[in-house]
Tab-separated table of C-alpha atoms in Angstrom:
chain	number	residue	atom	x	y	z
A	252	MET	CA	58.258	-51.430	-15.522
A	253	THR	CA	55.655	-53.631	-13.953
A	254	TYR	CA	52.159	-52.590	-12.574
A	255	PRO	CA	50.391	-54.277	-9.727
A	256	ARG	CA	47.345	-56.224	-10.858
A	257	PRO	CA	43.877	-54.819	-9.807
A	258	THR	CA	42.447	-56.335	-6.609
A	259	GLY	CA	39.272	-55.978	-4.694
A	260	MET	CA	36.402	-53.991	-6.164
A	261	ALA	CA	38.581	-52.753	-9.008
A	262	ALA	CA	39.318	-56.432	-10.035
A	263	PHE	CA	35.797	-57.213	-9.983
A	264	ALA	CA	34.866	-54.310	-12.214
A	265	VAL	CA	37.595	-55.449	-14.733
A	266	VAL	CA	36.128	-59.071	-14.852
A	267	TRP	CA	32.671	-57.713	-14.993
A	268	PHE	CA	33.437	-55.706	-18.064
A	269	GLY	CA	34.963	-58.705	-19.735
A	270	GLN	CA	32.041	-60.712	-19.085
A	271	LEU	CA	29.761	-58.050	-20.385
A	272	VAL	CA	31.545	-58.055	-23.725
A	273	SER	CA	31.628	-61.767	-23.867
A	274	LEU	CA	27.943	-62.252	-23.153
A	275	THR	CA	27.104	-59.765	-25.767
A	276	GLY	CA	28.917	-61.845	-28.374
A	277	THR	CA	27.343	-65.029	-27.098
A	278	ALA	CA	23.870	-63.668	-27.079
A	279	MET	CA	24.259	-62.526	-30.616
A	280	ALA	CA	25.491	-65.990	-31.600
A	281	GLN	CA	22.563	-67.711	-29.810
A	282	PHE	CA	20.059	-65.487	-31.326
A	283	ALA	CA	21.369	-66.050	-34.818
A	284	LEU	CA	21.433	-69.765	-34.368
A	285	THR	CA	17.735	-69.638	-33.041
A	286	ILE	CA	16.659	-68.064	-36.446
A	287	TRP	CA	18.753	-70.628	-38.268
A	288	ALA	CA	17.374	-73.603	-36.252
A	289	TRP	CA	13.765	-72.439	-36.523
A	290	GLN	CA	14.159	-71.855	-40.395
A	291	VAL	CA	15.855	-75.320	-40.846
A	292	SER	CA	13.328	-77.165	-38.637
A	293	GLY	CA	10.185	-75.063	-38.005
A	294	GLN	CA	9.458	-76.869	-34.831
A	295	ALA	CA	9.609	-75.607	-31.258
A	296	THR	CA	10.851	-79.224	-30.218
A	297	ALA	CA	14.181	-78.591	-32.131
A	298	LEU	CA	14.689	-75.269	-30.272
A	299	ALA	CA	13.867	-76.805	-26.844
A	300	LEU	CA	16.401	-79.830	-27.419
A	301	VAL	CA	19.163	-77.266	-28.290
A	302	GLY	CA	18.471	-75.648	-24.844
A	303	PHE	CA	18.215	-79.104	-23.304
A	304	PHE	CA	21.592	-80.643	-24.569
A	305	ASN	CA	23.419	-77.329	-23.383
A	306	PHE	CA	21.663	-77.151	-20.112
A	307	ALA	CA	21.543	-80.768	-18.945
A	308	PRO	CA	25.322	-81.313	-18.693
A	309	THR	CA	25.668	-78.032	-16.649
A	310	VAL	CA	23.516	-79.519	-13.975
A	311	ILE	CA	24.652	-83.334	-14.124
A	312	PHE	CA	28.264	-82.417	-13.752
A	313	SER	CA	27.884	-79.675	-11.061
A	314	PRO	CA	28.808	-81.700	-8.003
A	315	ILE	CA	32.199	-82.722	-9.356
A	316	ALA	CA	32.716	-79.508	-10.920
A	317	GLY	CA	32.174	-77.745	-7.516
A	318	ALA	CA	34.797	-80.171	-5.794
A	319	LEU	CA	37.285	-79.430	-8.275
A	320	VAL	CA	36.786	-75.676	-8.199
A	321	ASP	CA	37.486	-75.878	-4.571
A	322	ARG	CA	40.677	-77.668	-5.109
A	323	TRP	CA	42.099	-75.722	-8.215
A	324	ASN	CA	42.858	-72.140	-8.739
A	325	ARG	CA	39.559	-70.338	-9.487
A	326	LYS	CA	40.836	-67.958	-11.811
A	327	LEU	CA	42.309	-70.714	-14.131
A	328	VAL	CA	39.104	-72.579	-13.960
A	329	MET	CA	37.108	-69.376	-15.041
A	330	MET	CA	39.613	-69.081	-18.143
A	331	LEU	CA	39.334	-72.773	-19.244
A	332	SER	CA	35.516	-72.749	-18.995
A	333	ASP	CA	35.565	-69.502	-21.310
A	334	MET	CA	38.149	-71.083	-23.640
A	335	ALA	CA	36.059	-74.426	-24.052
A	336	SER	CA	33.042	-72.214	-25.212
A	337	GLY	CA	35.263	-70.536	-27.693
A	338	LEU	CA	36.511	-73.848	-29.159
A	339	VAL	CA	32.861	-74.915	-29.745
A	340	THR	CA	32.065	-71.731	-31.508
A	341	ILE	CA	34.990	-72.242	-33.895
A	342	ALA	CA	34.005	-75.741	-34.615
A	343	VAL	CA	30.434	-74.707	-35.343
A	344	LEU	CA	31.834	-71.766	-37.458
A	345	ILE	CA	33.836	-74.268	-39.604
A	346	LEU	CA	30.979	-76.707	-40.025
A	347	TYR	CA	28.668	-73.695	-41.149
A	348	ALA	CA	31.450	-72.541	-43.504
A	349	LEU	CA	31.797	-75.843	-45.037
A	350	GLY	CA	27.937	-76.168	-45.504
A	351	ARG	CA	27.911	-79.270	-43.172
A	352	LEU	CA	26.093	-77.722	-40.158
A	353	GLU	CA	23.065	-79.655	-38.987
A	354	ILE	CA	20.766	-79.299	-35.891
A	355	GLY	CA	22.430	-82.366	-34.395
A	356	HIS	CA	25.863	-80.427	-34.391
A	357	LEU	CA	24.138	-77.872	-32.166
A	358	TYR	CA	23.079	-80.619	-29.598
A	359	VAL	CA	26.685	-81.945	-29.550
A	360	GLY	CA	28.224	-78.557	-29.182
A	361	GLY	CA	25.724	-77.536	-26.581
A	362	ALA	CA	26.618	-80.586	-24.406
A	363	ILE	CA	30.356	-79.865	-24.634
A	364	THR	CA	29.728	-76.134	-23.761
A	365	GLY	CA	27.266	-77.104	-20.792
A	366	THR	CA	29.845	-79.483	-19.338
A	367	PHE	CA	32.454	-76.883	-18.971
A	368	GLN	CA	29.984	-74.187	-17.950
A	369	SER	CA	29.190	-76.487	-14.913
A	370	PHE	CA	32.568	-75.123	-13.695
A	371	GLN	CA	31.781	-71.553	-14.437
A	372	PHE	CA	29.037	-70.851	-11.877
A	373	PRO	CA	30.649	-72.014	-8.838
A	374	ALA	CA	33.925	-70.561	-9.765
A	375	TYR	CA	32.602	-66.912	-10.480
A	376	SER	CA	30.246	-67.107	-7.463
A	377	ALA	CA	33.027	-68.202	-5.162
A	378	ALA	CA	35.548	-65.717	-6.681
A	379	ILE	CA	33.267	-62.758	-5.757
A	380	SER	CA	33.331	-63.948	-2.094
A	381	VAL	CA	37.082	-63.641	-1.852
A	382	MET	CA	37.420	-60.379	-4.115
A	383	ILE	CA	35.080	-58.198	-2.251
A	384	PRO	CA	33.781	-57.386	1.349
A	385	LYS	CA	30.411	-59.131	2.274
A	386	GLU	CA	28.503	-55.772	2.380
A	387	HIS	CA	28.949	-55.433	-1.217
A	388	TYR	CA	27.833	-58.906	-2.222
A	389	ALA	CA	24.294	-57.992	-3.261
A	390	ARG	CA	25.631	-54.829	-5.372
A	391	ALA	CA	28.245	-57.108	-7.171
A	392	ASN	CA	25.722	-59.731	-7.967
A	393	GLY	CA	23.385	-56.972	-9.124
A	394	MET	CA	26.157	-55.904	-11.517
A	395	LEU	CA	26.570	-59.466	-12.828
A	396	GLU	CA	22.861	-59.827	-13.472
A	397	LEU	CA	23.170	-56.344	-15.084
A	398	ALA	CA	25.705	-57.765	-17.455
A	399	TYR	CA	23.663	-60.561	-18.469
A	400	SER	CA	20.678	-58.395	-19.012
A	401	ALA	CA	22.510	-55.784	-20.882
A	402	SER	CA	24.019	-58.262	-23.252
A	403	GLY	CA	20.415	-59.046	-24.113
A	404	ILE	CA	19.330	-55.592	-25.064
A	405	GLY	CA	21.727	-54.896	-28.215
A	406	ALA	CA	22.644	-58.406	-29.149
A	407	PRO	CA	19.237	-59.430	-30.666
A	408	ILE	CA	18.839	-56.151	-32.742
A	409	LEU	CA	22.705	-56.248	-33.666
A	410	ALA	CA	22.363	-59.769	-34.737
A	411	GLY	CA	19.292	-59.297	-36.567
A	412	ALA	CA	20.650	-56.443	-38.353
A	413	LEU	CA	23.952	-57.818	-39.122
A	414	LEU	CA	22.861	-61.391	-40.161
A	415	PRO	CA	21.791	-60.404	-43.622
A	416	VAL	CA	25.150	-58.699	-44.114
A	417	ILE	CA	27.714	-60.818	-42.491
A	418	ASP	CA	25.964	-64.132	-42.412
A	419	LEU	CA	26.068	-66.585	-39.453
A	420	SER	CA	29.807	-66.852	-39.840
A	421	GLY	CA	30.282	-63.030	-39.114
A	422	ILE	CA	28.261	-63.323	-36.085
A	423	PHE	CA	30.373	-66.289	-34.838
A	424	ALA	CA	33.608	-64.246	-35.482
A	425	ILE	CA	32.267	-61.490	-33.273
A	426	ASP	CA	31.509	-63.990	-30.447
A	427	ILE	CA	35.195	-65.162	-30.871
A	428	VAL	CA	36.597	-61.815	-30.439
A	429	ALA	CA	34.375	-60.985	-27.403
A	430	LEU	CA	35.591	-64.036	-25.664
A	431	LEU	CA	39.231	-62.884	-26.139
A	432	ILE	CA	38.494	-59.787	-24.399
A	433	ALA	CA	36.915	-61.658	-21.597
A	434	LEU	CA	39.963	-63.844	-21.184
A	435	GLY	CA	42.255	-60.738	-21.424
A	436	ALA	CA	40.319	-59.251	-18.459
A	437	LEU	CA	40.826	-62.426	-16.332
A	438	LEU	CA	44.464	-62.448	-17.235
A	439	ILE	CA	45.192	-59.041	-15.692
A	440	VAL	CA	43.353	-59.299	-12.332
A	441	HIS	CA	44.269	-61.058	-9.002
A	442	VAL	CA	41.783	-63.641	-7.708
A	443	PRO	CA	42.822	-64.625	-4.311
A	444	GLN	CA	42.391	-68.178	-2.945
A	445	PRO	CA	40.165	-68.398	0.056
A	446	PRO	CA	41.491	-69.146	3.598
A	447	VAL	CA	40.876	-72.797	4.977
A	448	SER	CA	37.752	-72.702	7.175
A	449	GLU	CA	36.598	-75.388	9.827
A	450	GLU	CA	33.891	-76.441	7.507
A	451	GLY	CA	36.521	-76.864	4.613
A	452	ARG	CA	38.699	-79.037	6.658
A	453	ALA	CA	35.773	-81.189	7.639
A	454	GLY	CA	34.800	-81.722	4.007
A	455	GLN	CA	38.209	-82.572	2.654
A	456	GLY	CA	39.067	-86.225	1.316
A	457	SER	CA	38.437	-88.108	-1.934
A	458	LEU	CA	36.884	-86.479	-5.132
A	459	LEU	CA	33.773	-88.487	-4.433
A	460	ARG	CA	33.556	-87.548	-0.734
A	461	GLU	CA	34.094	-83.757	-1.697
A	462	SER	CA	31.508	-84.168	-4.476
A	463	ILE	CA	28.898	-85.344	-1.837
A	464	TYR	CA	30.074	-82.738	0.780
A	465	GLY	CA	27.724	-80.162	-0.851
A	466	PHE	CA	24.535	-82.417	-0.448
A	467	GLU	CA	25.494	-83.007	3.182
A	468	TYR	CA	26.085	-79.270	3.851
A	469	ILE	CA	22.651	-78.098	2.451
A	470	TRP	CA	20.762	-81.114	3.857
A	471	GLN	CA	21.933	-80.353	7.343
A	472	ARG	CA	20.479	-76.680	6.822
A	473	PRO	CA	16.746	-76.959	6.155
A	474	SER	CA	16.393	-73.340	5.538
A	475	LEU	CA	18.976	-73.327	2.741
A	476	LEU	CA	17.496	-76.545	1.205
A	477	GLY	CA	13.908	-74.914	1.392
A	478	LEU	CA	15.324	-71.753	-0.336
A	479	GLN	CA	16.691	-73.994	-3.331
A	480	LEU	CA	13.369	-75.884	-3.528
A	481	VAL	CA	11.805	-72.719	-4.215
A	482	PHE	CA	14.042	-72.200	-7.220
A	483	LEU	CA	13.588	-75.933	-8.240
A	484	ALA	CA	9.896	-75.254	-8.540
A	485	GLY	CA	10.277	-71.950	-10.129
A	486	ASN	CA	12.769	-73.276	-12.774
A	487	LEU	CA	10.663	-76.082	-13.572
A	488	ILE	CA	7.709	-73.885	-14.440
A	489	GLY	CA	9.660	-70.898	-15.763
A	490	SER	CA	11.744	-72.988	-18.153
A	491	VAL	CA	8.668	-73.868	-20.209
A	492	GLY	CA	8.114	-70.168	-20.979
A	493	TRP	CA	11.659	-69.431	-21.586
A	494	VAL	CA	12.051	-72.200	-24.273
A	495	LEU	CA	8.555	-71.210	-25.871
A	496	LEU	CA	9.078	-67.552	-26.092
A	497	ALA	CA	11.077	-67.533	-29.630
A	498	PRO	CA	8.745	-70.032	-31.291
A	499	MET	CA	5.662	-68.402	-29.850
A	500	VAL	CA	6.518	-64.906	-31.183
A	501	LEU	CA	7.646	-66.288	-34.569
A	502	ALA	CA	4.492	-68.403	-34.768
A	503	ARG	CA	2.244	-65.465	-34.081
A	504	THR	CA	4.114	-63.084	-36.305
A	505	GLY	CA	4.504	-65.103	-39.397
A	506	ASP	CA	8.201	-65.753	-38.652
A	507	ASN	CA	9.080	-62.085	-38.133
A	508	SER	CA	12.617	-61.975	-36.965
A	509	LEU	CA	12.499	-58.299	-36.106
A	510	ALA	CA	9.433	-58.712	-33.946
A	511	LEU	CA	11.450	-61.471	-31.948
A	512	GLY	CA	14.257	-59.186	-31.787
A	513	THR	CA	12.316	-56.227	-30.355
A	514	VAL	CA	10.766	-58.536	-27.739
A	515	GLU	CA	14.171	-59.961	-26.692
A	516	SER	CA	15.702	-56.541	-26.642
A	517	VAL	CA	13.002	-55.335	-24.300
A	518	LEU	CA	13.409	-58.348	-22.157
A	519	GLY	CA	17.081	-57.238	-21.901
A	520	ILE	CA	16.286	-53.702	-21.200
A	521	GLY	CA	14.100	-54.957	-18.294
A	522	GLY	CA	17.032	-56.801	-16.882
A	523	VAL	CA	19.366	-53.960	-17.120
A	524	VAL	CA	16.901	-51.782	-15.363
A	525	GLY	CA	16.576	-54.342	-12.745
A	526	GLY	CA	20.270	-54.783	-12.534
A	527	LEU	CA	20.719	-51.001	-12.218
A	528	VAL	CA	18.211	-51.025	-9.441
A	529	MET	CA	19.803	-53.937	-7.603
A	530	SER	CA	23.307	-52.548	-8.057
A	531	ALA	CA	22.328	-49.084	-6.621
A	532	TRP	CA	19.797	-50.262	-3.960
A	533	GLY	CA	21.398	-53.596	-2.729
A	534	GLY	CA	18.010	-55.348	-2.440
A	535	PRO	CA	15.604	-55.267	0.497
A	536	ARG	CA	16.895	-55.469	3.911
A	537	ARG	CA	15.517	-58.878	4.388
A	538	ARG	CA	16.829	-60.363	1.208
A	539	VAL	CA	14.494	-63.370	1.360
A	540	HIS	CA	11.724	-61.005	0.377
A	541	GLY	CA	13.476	-60.160	-2.823
A	542	VAL	CA	13.637	-63.979	-3.620
A	543	LEU	CA	10.004	-64.786	-2.896
A	544	LEU	CA	8.171	-61.673	-3.919
A	545	GLY	CA	10.216	-61.704	-6.949
A	546	HIS	CA	9.164	-65.158	-8.098
A	547	ALA	CA	5.422	-64.136	-7.553
A	548	LEU	CA	5.594	-60.924	-9.411
A	549	ILE	CA	7.399	-62.559	-12.447
A	550	GLY	CA	4.449	-64.994	-12.547
A	551	LEU	CA	1.802	-62.449	-12.170
A	552	LEU	CA	3.140	-59.442	-14.028
A	553	GLY	CA	5.535	-61.146	-16.491
A	554	THR	CA	4.766	-64.621	-17.763
A	555	THR	CA	1.021	-64.199	-17.561
A	556	VAL	CA	0.924	-61.028	-19.232
A	557	ILE	CA	3.070	-62.427	-22.130
A	558	GLY	CA	0.646	-65.328	-22.682
A	559	LEU	CA	-2.434	-62.879	-22.705
A	560	GLY	CA	-0.673	-60.653	-25.271
A	561	ARG	CA	-1.346	-60.957	-29.036
A	562	GLY	CA	1.141	-58.578	-30.415
A	563	VAL	CA	4.705	-57.074	-29.787
A	564	PRO	CA	3.599	-54.050	-27.363
A	565	VAL	CA	1.993	-56.565	-24.809
A	566	TRP	CA	4.746	-59.242	-25.065
A	567	ALA	CA	7.339	-56.528	-24.697
A	568	ALA	CA	5.610	-55.163	-21.559
A	569	GLY	CA	5.471	-58.724	-20.040
A	570	ALA	CA	8.993	-59.501	-21.152
A	571	PHE	CA	10.265	-56.151	-19.356
A	572	LEU	CA	8.506	-56.983	-16.158
A	573	MET	CA	9.654	-60.655	-16.139
A	574	MET	CA	13.298	-59.813	-16.571
A	575	PHE	CA	13.224	-56.756	-14.069
A	576	PHE	CA	12.625	-58.800	-11.150
A	577	ILE	CA	15.215	-61.624	-12.010
A	578	PRO	CA	18.277	-59.559	-10.962
A	579	ILE	CA	16.525	-58.703	-7.632
A	580	ILE	CA	15.830	-62.507	-7.079
A	581	ASN	CA	19.242	-63.757	-8.012
A	582	GLY	CA	21.150	-60.963	-6.354
A	583	SER	CA	19.244	-61.420	-3.096
A	584	ASN	CA	19.776	-65.008	-3.181
A	585	GLN	CA	23.370	-65.006	-3.973
A	586	ALA	CA	23.982	-62.496	-1.261
A	587	ILE	CA	22.391	-64.831	1.324
A	588	TRP	CA	24.423	-67.843	0.269
A	589	GLN	CA	27.699	-65.936	-0.090
A	590	SER	CA	27.059	-64.731	3.613
A	591	LYS	CA	26.180	-67.862	5.133
A	592	VAL	CA	28.567	-70.330	3.399
A	593	PRO	CA	32.323	-70.232	4.014
A	594	PRO	CA	34.357	-69.234	0.754
A	595	ASP	CA	36.597	-72.238	0.827
A	596	VAL	CA	33.577	-74.662	0.445
A	597	GLN	CA	31.461	-72.462	-1.707
A	598	GLY	CA	32.521	-74.388	-5.022
A	599	ARG	CA	31.350	-77.581	-3.651
A	600	VAL	CA	28.059	-76.122	-2.060
A	601	PHE	CA	27.098	-73.810	-4.789
A	602	SER	CA	27.397	-76.386	-7.475
A	603	VAL	CA	25.019	-78.799	-5.540
A	604	ARG	CA	22.926	-75.708	-4.802
A	605	ARG	CA	22.636	-75.192	-8.594
A	606	LEU	CA	21.893	-78.994	-9.116
A	607	ILE	CA	18.907	-78.828	-6.541
A	608	ALA	CA	17.595	-75.459	-8.244
A	609	GLN	CA	17.982	-76.305	-11.948
A	610	ILE	CA	17.774	-80.026	-12.214
A	611	SER	CA	14.080	-79.600	-13.072
A	612	ALA	CA	15.000	-77.217	-16.118
A	613	PRO	CA	16.182	-79.887	-18.535
A	614	LEU	CA	13.034	-81.924	-18.050
A	615	ALA	CA	10.848	-78.795	-18.589
A	616	MET	CA	13.070	-78.046	-21.785
A	617	VAL	CA	12.360	-81.574	-23.211
A	618	VAL	CA	8.658	-81.440	-22.303
A	619	ALA	CA	7.948	-77.904	-23.481
A	620	GLY	CA	8.496	-78.589	-27.188
A	621	PRO	CA	6.348	-81.626	-27.521
A	622	LEU	CA	3.773	-80.226	-25.182
A	623	ALA	CA	3.402	-77.273	-27.315
A	624	ASP	CA	3.701	-78.990	-30.636
A	625	PHE	CA	1.501	-82.011	-30.017
A	626	VAL	CA	-0.882	-80.969	-27.321
A	627	PHE	CA	-1.573	-77.302	-26.825
A	628	GLU	CA	-1.079	-76.054	-30.355
A	629	PRO	CA	-3.523	-78.507	-31.940
A	630	ALA	CA	-6.065	-77.956	-29.108
A	631	MET	CA	-6.066	-74.293	-29.685
A	632	MET	CA	-6.519	-74.295	-33.507
A	633	PRO	CA	-10.124	-73.425	-34.688
A	634	GLY	CA	-12.343	-76.199	-33.679
A	635	GLY	CA	-9.605	-77.774	-31.255
A	636	THR	CA	-10.571	-79.254	-27.781
A	637	LEU	CA	-9.396	-76.015	-25.787
A	638	ALA	CA	-10.350	-73.420	-28.527
A	639	THR	CA	-13.782	-72.971	-27.295
A	640	SER	CA	-12.973	-72.590	-23.670
A	641	PHE	CA	-9.857	-70.368	-23.994
A	642	GLY	CA	-10.064	-68.848	-27.393
A	643	TRP	CA	-11.434	-65.698	-25.910
A	644	LEU	CA	-8.403	-65.436	-23.600
A	645	VAL	CA	-5.398	-65.960	-25.975
A	646	GLY	CA	-7.056	-66.411	-29.373
A	647	THR	CA	-6.764	-69.283	-31.684
A	648	GLY	CA	-4.567	-70.404	-34.422
A	649	ARG	CA	-0.716	-70.839	-34.817
A	650	GLY	CA	0.974	-69.947	-31.525
A	651	ALA	CA	-2.116	-69.709	-29.433
A	652	GLY	CA	-1.443	-73.118	-27.552
A	653	MET	CA	1.948	-71.599	-26.526
A	654	SER	CA	0.312	-68.529	-25.266
A	655	LEU	CA	-1.970	-70.715	-23.192
A	656	LEU	CA	0.875	-72.360	-21.847
A	657	PHE	CA	2.471	-68.990	-20.715
A	658	VAL	CA	-0.634	-68.041	-18.739
A	659	VAL	CA	-0.869	-71.606	-17.066
A	660	THR	CA	2.801	-71.284	-15.859
A	661	GLY	CA	2.531	-67.699	-14.886
A	662	LEU	CA	-0.268	-68.385	-12.336
A	663	MET	CA	1.942	-71.348	-11.030
A	664	SER	CA	4.904	-69.247	-10.600
A	665	LEU	CA	2.845	-66.749	-8.575
A	666	ALA	CA	2.042	-69.605	-6.216
A	667	VAL	CA	5.838	-70.653	-6.064
A	668	GLY	CA	6.616	-67.258	-4.638
A	669	LEU	CA	3.724	-66.965	-2.145
A	670	VAL	CA	3.518	-70.529	-0.666
A	671	PRO	CA	7.001	-70.342	1.050
A	672	TYR	CA	5.510	-67.500	3.282
A	673	LEU	CA	3.593	-70.526	4.970
A	674	ILE	CA	6.884	-72.324	5.722
A	675	PRO	CA	8.819	-70.465	8.493
A	676	PRO	CA	12.279	-72.177	7.984
A	677	ILE	CA	12.363	-70.558	4.375
A	678	TRP	CA	11.370	-67.038	5.131
A	679	ASN	CA	13.374	-66.871	8.322
A	680	VAL	CA	16.492	-68.254	6.657
A	681	GLU	CA	18.619	-64.944	7.310
A	682	THR	CA	17.819	-65.144	11.109
A	683	LEU	CA	18.220	-68.867	11.616
A	684	LEU	CA	21.641	-69.143	10.107
A	685	PRO	CA	24.674	-67.172	11.178
A	686	ASP	CA	27.080	-65.439	8.783
A	687	HIS	CA	30.331	-67.072	8.131
A	688	ALA	CA	33.261	-65.612	10.123
A	689	ALA	CA	35.935	-65.723	7.153
A	690	ALA	CA	36.743	-62.238	5.748
A	691	PRO	CA	37.611	-62.045	2.116
A	692	GLU	CA	41.296	-62.309	1.558
A	693	GLY	CA	42.769	-59.319	0.199
A	694	ALA	CA	39.512	-57.501	0.144
A	695	GLN	CA	39.959	-55.058	3.155
A	696	SER	CA	39.456	-51.955	0.656
A	697	THR	CA	36.754	-51.685	-1.899
A	698	THR	CA	39.231	-49.759	-4.159
A	699	GLY	CA	41.706	-52.577	-4.511
């Protein structure tokens, strides 16, 4: 006897659960690798480069990936992306088991994973648009943000507790099993292909033509371009903090992995609470306020507070507040784009949108480590060039330079959120652009 595959909101819930499990396994592996890389190298630069080699290909290949996502079956694309990540994890596991794992291998593995992840964001984002009705976009995106955040709660503590018992190889094995669960969830659901829109027909052509189409679409809509420039600036500034959080905590606590695990777990709790709020609330009526005020509050109450802190309680409070606003920012932004852009061109448009928003992050990742190791850290040592002026604010010694960088970038993030209120095309994006007319195929009912 055969059973109908889940559709609509039921199908989305199944995919969401699979992603929650997979993200938890991945977060455990990333946490364990962070500890391993820090113990091997002892430098923030090495950790920053691991992030760079993973993230840069995701941005670079986005336009081509988006064009292919709109051409191919989106469910298949999502599965292939997950499978590629699993194969890289298996390769790293084998190298570690043989005693041959080196930092350079993490760079190569990250580059491969990042290349396939360039397909994941446009495929998942576009899939939501055809699985559920428009009125549930913000809540569904809140649930996705919840999954990302929830994986950050238990994963660091679990990895920190299990690492001495099952070693890095055991953590990798958990990640692989979690990935298989995510693939199984995708197998049993129905993900419809979108109907062809007028914009979709206008953007058809060669792969090069379709890869460029996303740039043309956004350039012709200044409000959407301005919205993404906000994210470009926010990611340039914010990525410095993300890269330096682990080395800063480890440096200021004498390499205490429990302290780092606690801060990262509270970071996840903040995201979960923010995701729950976004899922239940759906965001502000004018979603652009969720984007702009969210950026400002992350800078003021999150990043700056982390920089000013000198112990786990304050770091954890800042981390909670920083992550609390991210689901609101991303959920509000996703809902705007999913409502304004026809589903059959979302792969191309969303991939370029990601390129615009995140192209600055690899630069920040490369600069953050050397800036900390060779400029701010020496300057904040006792007797350093900045120690006299800012020692009262963040202290001196190992890790103080990275703390000062958090304060600087936090204040800059505050400005990123407030300045766009002086630019009408950005904060009026929802009224200046009409919603697309295409209804999600097969999504007439929220129950599937």
